[in-house]
Amino acid sequence: DFTEMMRALGYPRLISMENFHTPNFMLVSEVLLWLVKRYEPQTDIPPDVETEQDRVFFIKAVAQFMATKAHIKLNTKKLYQADGYAVKELLKVTSVLYGAMNTKGVERADVSEEDSSKFKFDLGSKIADLKAARQLASEITSKGASLYDLLGKEVELREARTESIARPLEINEAEKMMKIAIDCVLDQVQKTKDMLNNVALDEANLEAKIEKRKLELERSQKRLQTLQSVRPAFMDEYEKIEEQLQKQYSSYLEKFRNMTYMEQLLDDHRRTEQEMFE
């Protein structure tokens, strides 16, 4: 678990997965910088993340550092999102540090056991040197493989390089290549201008649509107010009928109460006669 690993590594703040439900770049940058400092205290990565350019530079610097120093490949796009996907990338670095801490604890336990015997070795202080040696060994291996591939191509490239150096420089050909490059740049500039013009046109169309919708809303509100203020045609007749209905209902209630009372009296009279008869 990412939060448990960060707590075990000694991160000074309490964090939870709820902090990453929404993009939280400040927290992600703070955790990244702390992890980099934990891995290499002498590293120099600028912590400025105020502007978009600073954030992009910060993410690239951290990803390059982890790729060259720890051979950990980070997805810069997910880190820049600063949400739950960024936690998966942070977990890559955290797992390495957490594993190193556990390894260091096991080795320290071995040292304490060896201290009780006649052989005493202080391996705890050599963990950093061992890590640096492993890193240098992996870098030497990768550089050697790359150098071997380049040297294998040297036989083919030597002739082409010699031919290119021996061939005289032609001004016409150079001018032609420069014109082609200039035309490509001008085409890109024109495409960019066309895109900007299209953006301006789309913005104008959207503003016109918004204004049209506003006018329709105002007309609808005025119509609603007019309908609310107009009295229906048969409202007077409706009110008269409603008054008559209220009177009829009152008369009905009075008659219903009288009838109920008379039925009760009749029941009492019949009960009395029955008792007298018995």
Short mmCIF file of C-alpha atoms in Angstrom, two decimals:
data_model
loop_
_atom_site.label_atom_id
_atom_site.label_comp_id
_atom_site.label_asym_id
_atom_site.label_seq_id
_atom_site.Cartn_x
_atom_site.Cartn_y
_atom_site.Cartn_z
CA ASP A 1 0.00 0.00 0.00
CA PHE A 2 1.39 3.39 -0.99
CA THR A 3 0.35 5.21 2.18
CA GLU A 4 1.79 2.51 4.44
CA MET A 5 5.09 2.52 2.55
CA MET A 6 5.35 6.30 2.80
CA ARG A 7 4.63 6.12 6.53
CA ALA A 8 7.27 3.41 6.94
CA LEU A 9 9.81 5.46 4.98
CA GLY A 10 9.29 8.37 7.37
CA TYR A 11 7.30 10.83 5.27
CA PRO A 12 6.51 13.75 7.62
CA ARG A 13 2.88 14.24 6.54
CA LEU A 14 -0.12 11.91 6.75
CA ILE A 15 -1.55 11.15 3.33
CA SER A 16 -4.38 8.94 2.12
CA MET A 17 -5.81 7.91 -1.22
CA GLU A 18 -8.59 10.48 -0.79
CA ASN A 19 -5.99 13.19 -1.43
CA PHE A 20 -5.67 11.91 -5.00
CA HIS A 21 -9.35 11.63 -5.95
CA THR A 22 -8.96 15.00 -7.64
CA PRO A 23 -5.77 16.34 -9.30
CA ASN A 24 -3.39 17.51 -6.56
CA PHE A 25 -0.14 18.52 -8.26
CA MET A 26 1.31 20.29 -5.22
CA LEU A 27 1.14 17.09 -3.14
CA VAL A 28 2.51 14.94 -5.98
CA SER A 29 5.44 17.32 -6.55
CA GLU A 30 6.17 17.41 -2.82
CA VAL A 31 6.17 13.59 -2.60
CA LEU A 32 8.32 13.29 -5.73
CA LEU A 33 10.89 15.76 -4.43
CA TRP A 34 10.96 14.00 -1.04
CA LEU A 35 11.47 10.60 -2.69
CA VAL A 36 14.27 11.94 -4.89
CA LYS A 37 15.98 13.51 -1.86
CA ARG A 38 15.52 10.24 0.02
CA TYR A 39 17.14 8.32 -2.83
CA GLU A 40 19.94 10.85 -3.51
CA PRO A 41 20.25 13.66 -0.92
CA GLN A 42 22.79 15.55 -3.03
CA THR A 43 20.57 15.87 -6.08
CA ASP A 44 19.65 19.34 -7.28
CA ILE A 45 16.13 19.50 -8.75
CA PRO A 46 14.38 22.90 -8.69
CA PRO A 47 11.20 22.68 -6.60
CA ASP A 48 9.40 25.51 -8.45
CA VAL A 49 5.98 24.35 -9.76
CA GLU A 50 4.10 27.63 -9.96
CA THR A 51 3.69 27.83 -13.74
CA GLU A 52 2.86 25.18 -16.31
CA GLN A 53 6.37 25.39 -17.78
CA ASP A 54 7.92 24.90 -14.33
CA ARG A 55 5.73 21.84 -13.72
CA VAL A 56 6.68 20.25 -17.03
CA PHE A 57 10.37 20.89 -16.35
CA PHE A 58 10.04 19.45 -12.84
CA ILE A 59 8.32 16.26 -14.03
CA LYS A 60 10.89 15.76 -16.80
CA ALA A 61 13.79 16.32 -14.39
CA VAL A 62 12.44 13.79 -11.89
CA ALA A 63 11.69 11.20 -14.61
CA GLN A 64 15.18 11.64 -16.11
CA PHE A 65 16.81 11.34 -12.67
CA MET A 66 14.94 8.15 -11.79
CA ALA A 67 15.63 6.66 -15.23
CA THR A 68 19.40 7.33 -15.09
CA LYS A 69 20.03 6.78 -11.40
CA ALA A 70 17.55 4.08 -10.37
CA HIS A 71 16.59 2.62 -13.80
CA ILE A 72 12.93 3.30 -13.02
CA LYS A 73 10.80 4.33 -15.98
CA LEU A 74 8.08 6.78 -14.98
CA ASN A 75 5.10 7.85 -17.07
CA THR A 76 5.37 11.65 -17.14
CA LYS A 77 1.81 12.08 -18.44
CA LYS A 78 0.29 10.20 -15.51
CA LEU A 79 2.52 12.08 -13.05
CA TYR A 80 1.36 15.39 -14.51
CA GLN A 81 -2.29 14.34 -14.06
CA ALA A 82 -1.60 14.23 -10.29
CA ASP A 83 -4.53 11.90 -9.54
CA GLY A 84 -4.95 8.20 -8.82
CA TYR A 85 -2.91 7.24 -11.88
CA ALA A 86 0.03 9.23 -10.52
CA VAL A 87 -0.01 7.09 -7.36
CA LYS A 88 0.85 4.02 -9.47
CA GLU A 89 3.95 5.83 -10.77
CA LEU A 90 4.90 7.01 -7.29
CA LEU A 91 4.51 3.43 -6.08
CA LYS A 92 7.35 2.36 -8.39
CA VAL A 93 9.84 4.60 -6.58
CA THR A 94 8.34 3.93 -3.16
CA SER A 95 8.58 0.15 -3.63
CA VAL A 96 12.30 0.40 -4.45
CA LEU A 97 13.02 2.54 -1.39
CA TYR A 98 10.84 0.36 0.83
CA GLY A 99 12.60 -2.79 -0.40
CA ALA A 100 15.99 -1.17 0.17
CA MET A 101 14.94 -0.21 3.70
CA ASN A 102 13.84 -3.78 4.46
CA THR A 103 17.08 -5.13 2.98
CA LYS A 104 19.03 -2.71 5.10
CA GLY A 105 17.11 -3.82 8.22
CA VAL A 106 17.81 -7.49 7.46
CA GLU A 107 21.49 -6.79 6.90
CA ARG A 108 21.66 -4.83 10.16
CA ALA A 109 20.08 -7.80 11.93
CA ASP A 110 22.75 -10.03 10.40
CA VAL A 111 25.40 -7.61 11.64
CA SER A 112 24.01 -7.78 15.17
CA GLU A 113 24.12 -11.57 15.04
CA GLU A 114 27.69 -11.52 13.78
CA ASP A 115 28.68 -9.09 16.53
CA SER A 116 27.91 -11.82 19.02
CA SER A 117 30.38 -14.11 17.29
CA LYS A 118 34.07 -13.62 16.78
CA PHE A 119 33.58 -12.17 13.25
CA LYS A 120 32.34 -8.57 13.22
CA PHE A 121 31.50 -6.84 9.95
CA ASP A 122 29.82 -3.44 9.63
CA LEU A 123 27.74 -3.96 6.49
CA GLY A 124 25.15 -1.30 7.34
CA SER A 125 27.51 1.49 6.37
CA LYS A 126 28.25 -0.15 3.01
CA ILE A 127 24.68 -0.19 1.70
CA ALA A 128 25.09 3.10 -0.14
CA ASP A 129 28.40 1.95 -1.67
CA LEU A 130 26.81 -1.34 -2.72
CA LYS A 131 23.89 0.48 -4.33
CA ALA A 132 26.26 2.82 -6.16
CA ALA A 133 28.36 -0.13 -7.34
CA ARG A 134 25.29 -1.92 -8.71
CA GLN A 135 24.19 1.24 -10.48
CA LEU A 136 27.63 1.78 -12.01
CA ALA A 137 27.78 -1.85 -13.10
CA SER A 138 24.42 -1.60 -14.87
CA GLU A 139 25.45 1.68 -16.53
CA ILE A 140 28.76 0.18 -17.68
CA THR A 141 26.90 -2.80 -19.15
CA SER A 142 24.43 -0.64 -21.07
CA LYS A 143 27.14 1.75 -22.29
CA GLY A 144 29.31 -1.19 -23.36
CA ALA A 145 26.47 -2.74 -25.35
CA SER A 146 25.76 0.58 -27.06
CA LEU A 147 29.45 1.09 -27.83
CA TYR A 148 29.68 -2.44 -29.27
CA ASP A 149 26.76 -1.76 -31.61
CA LEU A 150 28.29 1.53 -32.75
CA LEU A 151 31.67 -0.07 -33.38
CA GLY A 152 29.96 -2.78 -35.42
CA LYS A 153 28.53 -0.08 -37.69
CA GLU A 154 31.85 1.72 -38.00
CA VAL A 155 32.94 -0.32 -41.03
CA GLU A 156 29.87 0.77 -43.00
CA LEU A 157 29.89 4.32 -41.74
CA ARG A 158 33.60 4.89 -42.36
CA GLU A 159 33.24 4.82 -46.14
CA ALA A 160 30.20 7.08 -46.10
CA ARG A 161 31.94 9.53 -43.76
CA THR A 162 35.10 9.57 -45.88
CA GLU A 163 33.06 10.10 -49.03
CA SER A 164 31.10 12.94 -47.44
CA ILE A 165 34.29 14.63 -46.20
CA ALA A 166 36.04 14.26 -49.57
CA ARG A 167 33.08 15.56 -51.56
CA PRO A 168 33.36 19.33 -52.17
CA LEU A 169 30.65 21.55 -50.79
CA GLU A 170 28.30 22.74 -53.53
CA ILE A 171 26.77 26.15 -52.90
CA ASN A 172 23.78 25.47 -55.14
CA GLU A 173 22.91 22.27 -53.33
CA ALA A 174 23.30 23.97 -49.94
CA GLU A 175 21.05 26.82 -51.08
CA LYS A 176 18.51 24.31 -52.34
CA MET A 177 18.43 22.48 -49.00
CA MET A 178 18.13 25.78 -47.12
CA LYS A 179 15.23 26.85 -49.33
CA ILE A 180 13.50 23.52 -48.71
CA ALA A 181 13.97 23.94 -44.95
CA ILE A 182 12.70 27.54 -45.11
CA ASP A 183 9.65 26.46 -47.12
CA CYS A 184 8.87 23.77 -44.53
CA VAL A 185 9.09 26.33 -41.72
CA LEU A 186 6.90 28.79 -43.66
CA ASP A 187 4.32 26.03 -44.25
CA GLN A 188 4.24 25.27 -40.55
CA VAL A 189 3.85 28.96 -39.74
CA GLN A 190 0.98 29.28 -42.23
CA LYS A 191 -0.73 26.22 -40.77
CA THR A 192 -0.41 27.71 -37.30
CA LYS A 193 -1.88 31.01 -38.51
CA ASP A 194 -4.77 29.17 -40.16
CA MET A 195 -5.45 27.31 -36.91
CA LEU A 196 -5.43 30.60 -34.99
CA ASN A 197 -7.83 32.15 -37.50
CA ASN A 198 -10.13 29.13 -37.18
CA VAL A 199 -10.03 29.49 -33.40
CA ALA A 200 -11.01 33.15 -33.67
CA LEU A 201 -13.85 32.28 -36.08
CA ASP A 202 -15.13 29.54 -33.79
CA GLU A 203 -15.01 31.94 -30.86
CA ALA A 204 -17.05 34.52 -32.80
CA ASN A 205 -19.64 31.86 -33.73
CA LEU A 206 -19.92 30.74 -30.13
CA GLU A 207 -20.39 34.30 -28.92
CA ALA A 208 -23.13 34.82 -31.51
CA LYS A 209 -24.89 31.63 -30.39
CA ILE A 210 -24.62 32.67 -26.74
CA GLU A 211 -26.10 36.07 -27.52
CA LYS A 212 -28.93 34.43 -29.46
CA ARG A 213 -29.69 32.09 -26.55
CA LYS A 214 -29.72 35.04 -24.15
CA LEU A 215 -32.29 36.86 -26.30
CA GLU A 216 -34.46 33.72 -26.45
CA LEU A 217 -34.23 33.37 -22.68
CA GLU A 218 -35.30 37.00 -22.16
CA ARG A 219 -38.28 36.55 -24.50
CA SER A 220 -39.31 33.36 -22.71
CA GLN A 221 -39.10 35.08 -19.31
CA LYS A 222 -41.21 38.01 -20.54
CA ARG A 223 -43.79 35.60 -21.97
CA LEU A 224 -43.90 33.73 -18.67
CA GLN A 225 -44.48 36.97 -16.74
CA THR A 226 -47.26 37.93 -19.19
CA LEU A 227 -48.98 34.56 -18.79
CA GLN A 228 -48.75 34.82 -15.02
CA SER A 229 -50.30 38.31 -15.01
CA VAL A 230 -53.20 37.48 -17.42
CA ARG A 231 -56.43 36.29 -15.75
CA PRO A 232 -58.05 33.24 -17.43
CA ALA A 233 -61.32 33.81 -19.31
CA PHE A 234 -63.55 31.58 -17.16
CA MET A 235 -61.98 32.42 -13.80
CA ASP A 236 -65.03 34.38 -12.55
CA GLU A 237 -67.42 31.54 -13.35
CA TYR A 238 -64.99 29.10 -11.74
CA GLU A 239 -64.89 31.13 -8.52
CA LYS A 240 -68.73 31.33 -8.37
CA ILE A 241 -69.08 27.60 -8.87
CA GLU A 242 -66.43 27.02 -6.23
CA GLU A 243 -68.41 29.15 -3.72
CA GLN A 244 -71.58 27.21 -4.51
CA LEU A 245 -69.72 23.94 -4.09
CA GLN A 246 -68.44 25.10 -0.71
CA LYS A 247 -72.00 25.91 0.40
CA GLN A 248 -73.33 22.56 -0.85
CA TYR A 249 -70.53 20.79 1.01
CA SER A 250 -71.36 22.64 4.23
CA SER A 251 -75.04 21.70 3.86
CA TYR A 252 -74.06 18.10 3.19
CA LEU A 253 -71.95 17.96 6.36
CA GLU A 254 -74.78 19.39 8.45
CA LYS A 255 -77.34 16.92 7.10
CA PHE A 256 -74.90 14.04 7.51
CA ARG A 257 -74.34 14.93 11.17
CA ASN A 258 -78.12 15.23 11.77
CA MET A 259 -78.78 11.90 10.11
CA THR A 260 -76.07 10.22 12.15
CA TYR A 261 -77.53 11.71 15.34
CA MET A 262 -81.07 10.55 14.46
CA GLU A 263 -79.84 7.03 13.68
CA GLN A 264 -78.13 6.91 17.06
CA LEU A 265 -81.37 8.01 18.79
CA LEU A 266 -83.32 5.38 16.89
CA ASP A 267 -80.88 2.68 17.96
CA ASP A 268 -81.15 3.79 21.58
CA HIS A 269 -84.98 3.74 21.41
CA ARG A 270 -85.03 0.24 19.93
CA ARG A 271 -82.58 -1.01 22.57
CA THR A 272 -84.81 0.43 25.33
CA GLU A 273 -87.93 -1.25 23.89
CA GLN A 274 -86.11 -4.55 23.63
CA GLU A 275 -85.05 -4.32 27.26
CA MET A 276 -88.62 -3.49 28.36
CA PHE A 277 -89.97 -6.39 26.32
CA GLU A 278 -87.49 -8.80 27.87
#
